[in-house]
CSV table of C-alpha atoms and ligand atoms in Angstrom, one decimal:
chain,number,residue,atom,x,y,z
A,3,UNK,CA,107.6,230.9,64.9
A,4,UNK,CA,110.3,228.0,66.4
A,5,UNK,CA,112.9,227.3,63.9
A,6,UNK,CA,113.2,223.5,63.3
A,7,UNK,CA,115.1,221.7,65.8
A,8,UNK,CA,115.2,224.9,68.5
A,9,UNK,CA,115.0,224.1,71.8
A,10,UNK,CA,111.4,224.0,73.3
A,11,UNK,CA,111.1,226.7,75.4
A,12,UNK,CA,109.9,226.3,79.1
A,13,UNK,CA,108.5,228.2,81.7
A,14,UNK,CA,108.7,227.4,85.2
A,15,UNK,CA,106.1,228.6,87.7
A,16,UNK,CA,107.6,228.8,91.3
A,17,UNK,CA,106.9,229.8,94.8
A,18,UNK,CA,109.5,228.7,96.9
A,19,UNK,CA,113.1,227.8,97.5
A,20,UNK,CA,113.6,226.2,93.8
A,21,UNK,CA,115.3,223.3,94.0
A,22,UNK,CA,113.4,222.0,91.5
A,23,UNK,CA,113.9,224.6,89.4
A,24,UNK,CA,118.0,224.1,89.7
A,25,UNK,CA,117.8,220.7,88.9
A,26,UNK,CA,115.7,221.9,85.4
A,27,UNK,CA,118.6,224.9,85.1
A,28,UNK,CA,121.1,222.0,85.6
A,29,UNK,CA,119.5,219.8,83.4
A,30,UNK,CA,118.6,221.7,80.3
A,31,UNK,CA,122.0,223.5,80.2
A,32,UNK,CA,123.3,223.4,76.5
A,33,UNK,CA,120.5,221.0,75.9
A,34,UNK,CA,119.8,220.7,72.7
A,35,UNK,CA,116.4,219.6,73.4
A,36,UNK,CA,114.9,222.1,75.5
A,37,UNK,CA,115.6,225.4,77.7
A,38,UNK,CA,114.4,227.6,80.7
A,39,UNK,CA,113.1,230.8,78.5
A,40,UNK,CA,111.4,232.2,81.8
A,41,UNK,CA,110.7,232.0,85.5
A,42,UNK,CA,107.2,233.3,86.9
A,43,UNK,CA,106.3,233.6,90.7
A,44,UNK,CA,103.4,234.7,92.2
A,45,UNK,CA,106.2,235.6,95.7
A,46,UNK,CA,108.5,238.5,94.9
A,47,UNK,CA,110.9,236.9,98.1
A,48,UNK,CA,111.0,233.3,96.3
A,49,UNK,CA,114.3,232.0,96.2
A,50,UNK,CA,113.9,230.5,93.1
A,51,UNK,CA,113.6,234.2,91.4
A,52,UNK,CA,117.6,233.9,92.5
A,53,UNK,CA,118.2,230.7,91.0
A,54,UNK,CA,116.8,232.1,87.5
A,55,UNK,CA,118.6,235.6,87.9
A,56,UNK,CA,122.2,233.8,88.4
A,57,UNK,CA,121.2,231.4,85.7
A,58,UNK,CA,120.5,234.5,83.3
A,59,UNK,CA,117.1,233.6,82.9
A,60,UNK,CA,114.2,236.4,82.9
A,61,UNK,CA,111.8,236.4,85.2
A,62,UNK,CA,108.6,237.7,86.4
A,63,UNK,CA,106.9,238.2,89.2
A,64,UNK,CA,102.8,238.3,88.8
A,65,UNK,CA,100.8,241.2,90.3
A,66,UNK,CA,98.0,239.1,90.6
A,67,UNK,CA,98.6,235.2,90.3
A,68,UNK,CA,94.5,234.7,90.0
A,69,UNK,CA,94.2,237.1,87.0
A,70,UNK,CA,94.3,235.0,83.5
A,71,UNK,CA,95.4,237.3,81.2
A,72,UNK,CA,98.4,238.6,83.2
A,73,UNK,CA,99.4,234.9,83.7
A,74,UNK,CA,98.8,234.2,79.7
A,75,UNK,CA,101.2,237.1,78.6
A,76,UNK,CA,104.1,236.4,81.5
A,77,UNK,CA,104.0,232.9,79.8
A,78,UNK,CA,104.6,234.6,76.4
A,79,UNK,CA,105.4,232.1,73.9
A,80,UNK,CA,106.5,229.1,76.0
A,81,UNK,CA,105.7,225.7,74.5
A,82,UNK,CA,105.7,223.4,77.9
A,83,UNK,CA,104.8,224.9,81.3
A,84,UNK,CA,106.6,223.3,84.3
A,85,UNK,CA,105.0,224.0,87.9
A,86,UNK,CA,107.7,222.9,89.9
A,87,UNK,CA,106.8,223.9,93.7
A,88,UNK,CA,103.6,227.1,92.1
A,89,UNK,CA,101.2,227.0,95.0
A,90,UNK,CA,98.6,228.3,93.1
A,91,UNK,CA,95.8,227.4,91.3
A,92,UNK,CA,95.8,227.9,88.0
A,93,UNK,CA,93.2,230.1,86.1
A,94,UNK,CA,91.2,227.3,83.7
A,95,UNK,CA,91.7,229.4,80.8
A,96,UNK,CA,95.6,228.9,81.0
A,97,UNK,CA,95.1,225.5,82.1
A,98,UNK,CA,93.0,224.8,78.5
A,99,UNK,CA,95.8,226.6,76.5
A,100,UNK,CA,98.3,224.6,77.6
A,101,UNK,CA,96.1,221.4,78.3
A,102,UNK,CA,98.8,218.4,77.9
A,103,UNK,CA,101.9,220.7,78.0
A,104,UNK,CA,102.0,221.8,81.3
A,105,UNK,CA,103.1,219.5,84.2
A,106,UNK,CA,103.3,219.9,88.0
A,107,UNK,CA,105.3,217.7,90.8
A,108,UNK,CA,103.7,216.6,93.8
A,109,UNK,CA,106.1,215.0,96.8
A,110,UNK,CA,103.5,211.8,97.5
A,111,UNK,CA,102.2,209.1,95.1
A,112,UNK,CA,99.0,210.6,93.9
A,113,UNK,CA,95.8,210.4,94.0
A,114,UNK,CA,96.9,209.9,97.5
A,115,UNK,CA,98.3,212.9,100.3
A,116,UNK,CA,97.1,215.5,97.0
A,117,UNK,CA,94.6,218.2,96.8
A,118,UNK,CA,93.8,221.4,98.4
A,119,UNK,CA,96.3,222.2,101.3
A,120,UNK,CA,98.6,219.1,100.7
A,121,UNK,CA,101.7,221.2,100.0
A,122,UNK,CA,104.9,220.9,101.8
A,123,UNK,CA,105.6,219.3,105.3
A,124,UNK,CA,101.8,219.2,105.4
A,125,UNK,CA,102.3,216.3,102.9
A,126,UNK,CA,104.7,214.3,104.9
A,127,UNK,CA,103.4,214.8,107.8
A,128,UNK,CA,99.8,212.7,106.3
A,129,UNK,CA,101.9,210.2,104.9
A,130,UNK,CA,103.9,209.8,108.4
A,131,UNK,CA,100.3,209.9,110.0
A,132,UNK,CA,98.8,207.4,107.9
A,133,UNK,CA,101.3,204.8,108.5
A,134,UNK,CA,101.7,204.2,104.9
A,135,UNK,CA,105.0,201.7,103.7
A,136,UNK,CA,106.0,204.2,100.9
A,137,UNK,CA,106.3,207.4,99.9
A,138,UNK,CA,107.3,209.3,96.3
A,139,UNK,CA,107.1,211.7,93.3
A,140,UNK,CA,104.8,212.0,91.2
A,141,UNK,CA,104.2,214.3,87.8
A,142,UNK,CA,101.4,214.8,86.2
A,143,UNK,CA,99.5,217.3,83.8
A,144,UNK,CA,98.1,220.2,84.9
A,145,UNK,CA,94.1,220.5,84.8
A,146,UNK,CA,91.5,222.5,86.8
A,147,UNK,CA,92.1,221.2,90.0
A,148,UNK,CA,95.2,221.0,92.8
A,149,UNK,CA,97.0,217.5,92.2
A,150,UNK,CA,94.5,215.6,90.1
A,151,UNK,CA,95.6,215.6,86.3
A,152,UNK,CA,96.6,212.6,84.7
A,153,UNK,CA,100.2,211.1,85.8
A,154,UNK,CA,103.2,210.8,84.0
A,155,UNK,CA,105.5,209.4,86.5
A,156,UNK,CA,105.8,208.3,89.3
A,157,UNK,CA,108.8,206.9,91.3
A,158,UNK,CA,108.8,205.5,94.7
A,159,UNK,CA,110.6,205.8,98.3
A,160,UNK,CA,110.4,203.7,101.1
A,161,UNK,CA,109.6,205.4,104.7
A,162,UNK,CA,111.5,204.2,107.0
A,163,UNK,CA,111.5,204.0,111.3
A,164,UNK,CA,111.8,207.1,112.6
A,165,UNK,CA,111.4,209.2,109.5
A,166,UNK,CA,110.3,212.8,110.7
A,167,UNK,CA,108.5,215.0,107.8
A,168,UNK,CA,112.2,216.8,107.1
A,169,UNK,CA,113.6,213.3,106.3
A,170,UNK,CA,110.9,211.9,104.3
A,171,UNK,CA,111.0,215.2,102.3
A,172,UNK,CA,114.8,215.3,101.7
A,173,UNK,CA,114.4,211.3,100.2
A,174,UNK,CA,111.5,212.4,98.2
A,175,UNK,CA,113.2,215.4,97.2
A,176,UNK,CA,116.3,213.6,96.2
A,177,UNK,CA,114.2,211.7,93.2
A,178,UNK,CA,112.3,214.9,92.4
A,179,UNK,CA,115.3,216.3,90.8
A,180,UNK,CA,116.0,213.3,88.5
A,181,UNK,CA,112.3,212.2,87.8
A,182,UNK,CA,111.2,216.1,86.8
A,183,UNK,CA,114.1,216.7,84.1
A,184,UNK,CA,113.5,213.6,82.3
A,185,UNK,CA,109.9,214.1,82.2
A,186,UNK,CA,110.8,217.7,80.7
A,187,UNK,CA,113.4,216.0,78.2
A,188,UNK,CA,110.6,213.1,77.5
A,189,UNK,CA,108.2,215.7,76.6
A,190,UNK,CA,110.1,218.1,74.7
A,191,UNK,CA,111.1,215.5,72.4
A,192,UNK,CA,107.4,215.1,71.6
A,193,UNK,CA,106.8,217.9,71.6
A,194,UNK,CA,110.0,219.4,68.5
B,14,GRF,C1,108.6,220.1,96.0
B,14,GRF,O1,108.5,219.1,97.0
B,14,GRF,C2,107.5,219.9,95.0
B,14,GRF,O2,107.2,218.5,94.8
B,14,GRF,C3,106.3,220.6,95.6
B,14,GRF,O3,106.9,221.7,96.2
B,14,GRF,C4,108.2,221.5,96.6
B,14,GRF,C5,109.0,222.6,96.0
B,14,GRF,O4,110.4,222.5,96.4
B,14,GRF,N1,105.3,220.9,94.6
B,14,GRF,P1,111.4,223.4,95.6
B,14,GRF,O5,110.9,224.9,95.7
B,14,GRF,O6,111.6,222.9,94.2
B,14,GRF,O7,112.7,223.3,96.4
């Protein structure tokens, strides 16, 4: 049980470097409102497993990232799930468990530059490639499929001449760090 007015405890699934995550770390430090209780990653190497450990936050690493019920007890009794650069799919019965309290950010303004295989430079590079005028963040809930549950927010980012994938992704990246944390303070305040 959650005593009255604790802080809602999150989980953060990762793959990669974990900026994302430091921003959530920086965040919800002393918050009152909400608090990294664990770090899952389906990549022993991830650099975000470092991020947690210096941050004193437990983590795990899943044996198998496809198997429900080892991803259902790693997520113990977290109350929002964050994917915050996960680059897997997750199992439906997790996703129905936690259906409208687990988010995901995406570096391009879905529905657009989303869905199976849109992850990282591969991203920026379609945007780039379709000539589009701008470029974003977006986060959204977490349903059966890569990139396609209902968005929360959404912020925007020109692309400008001469943008390469790297510098697209660092502007992107840039509002990532503010849009994800106030989506995670937005919710938790529903959610206490
Ligand atoms: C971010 O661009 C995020 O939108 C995407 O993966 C990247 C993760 O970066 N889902 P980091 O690991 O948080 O630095």
């Amino acid at each position: 049980m959650t005593p009255p007015g604790a802080p809602v405890r999150v989980a953060v699934l990762v793959s990669g470097g974990g900026t994302n995550l430091q921003a959530l770390l920086d965040a919800l430090h002393e918050s009152p409102l909400a608090r990294v209780a664990r770090v899952i990653s389906n990549r022993p190497d991830a650099g975000a497993l470092a991020r947690a450990r210096r941050a004193a936050v437990p983590t795990t690493v899943l044996r198998d990232a496809n198997d429900p019920a080892e991803l259902q007890t790693a997520l113990g009794d977290a109350q929002l799930v964050v994917l915050a650069g996960y680059l897997k799919l997750i199992p439906a019965s997790v996703v129905a468990r936690f259906r409208d309290r687990m988010i995901n950010i995406h570096p391009a303004l879905l529905p657009d530059f989303g869905g199976p295989g849109m992850y990282g430079r591969r991203v920026h590079e379609a945007v780039l490639a379709s000539g589009a005028k701008e470029s974003g963040a977006t986060v959204h809930f977490v349903d059966e499929a890569f990139d396609r549950g209902r968005v929360i927010a959404q912020e925007r980012v020109p692309v400008q001449h001469g943008d390469t994938a790297e510098t697209l992704a660092a502007r992107v990246l840039e509002v990532e760090h503010r849009l994800l944390p106030q989506v995670v303070l937005d919710l938790a305040r529903r959610i206490s």
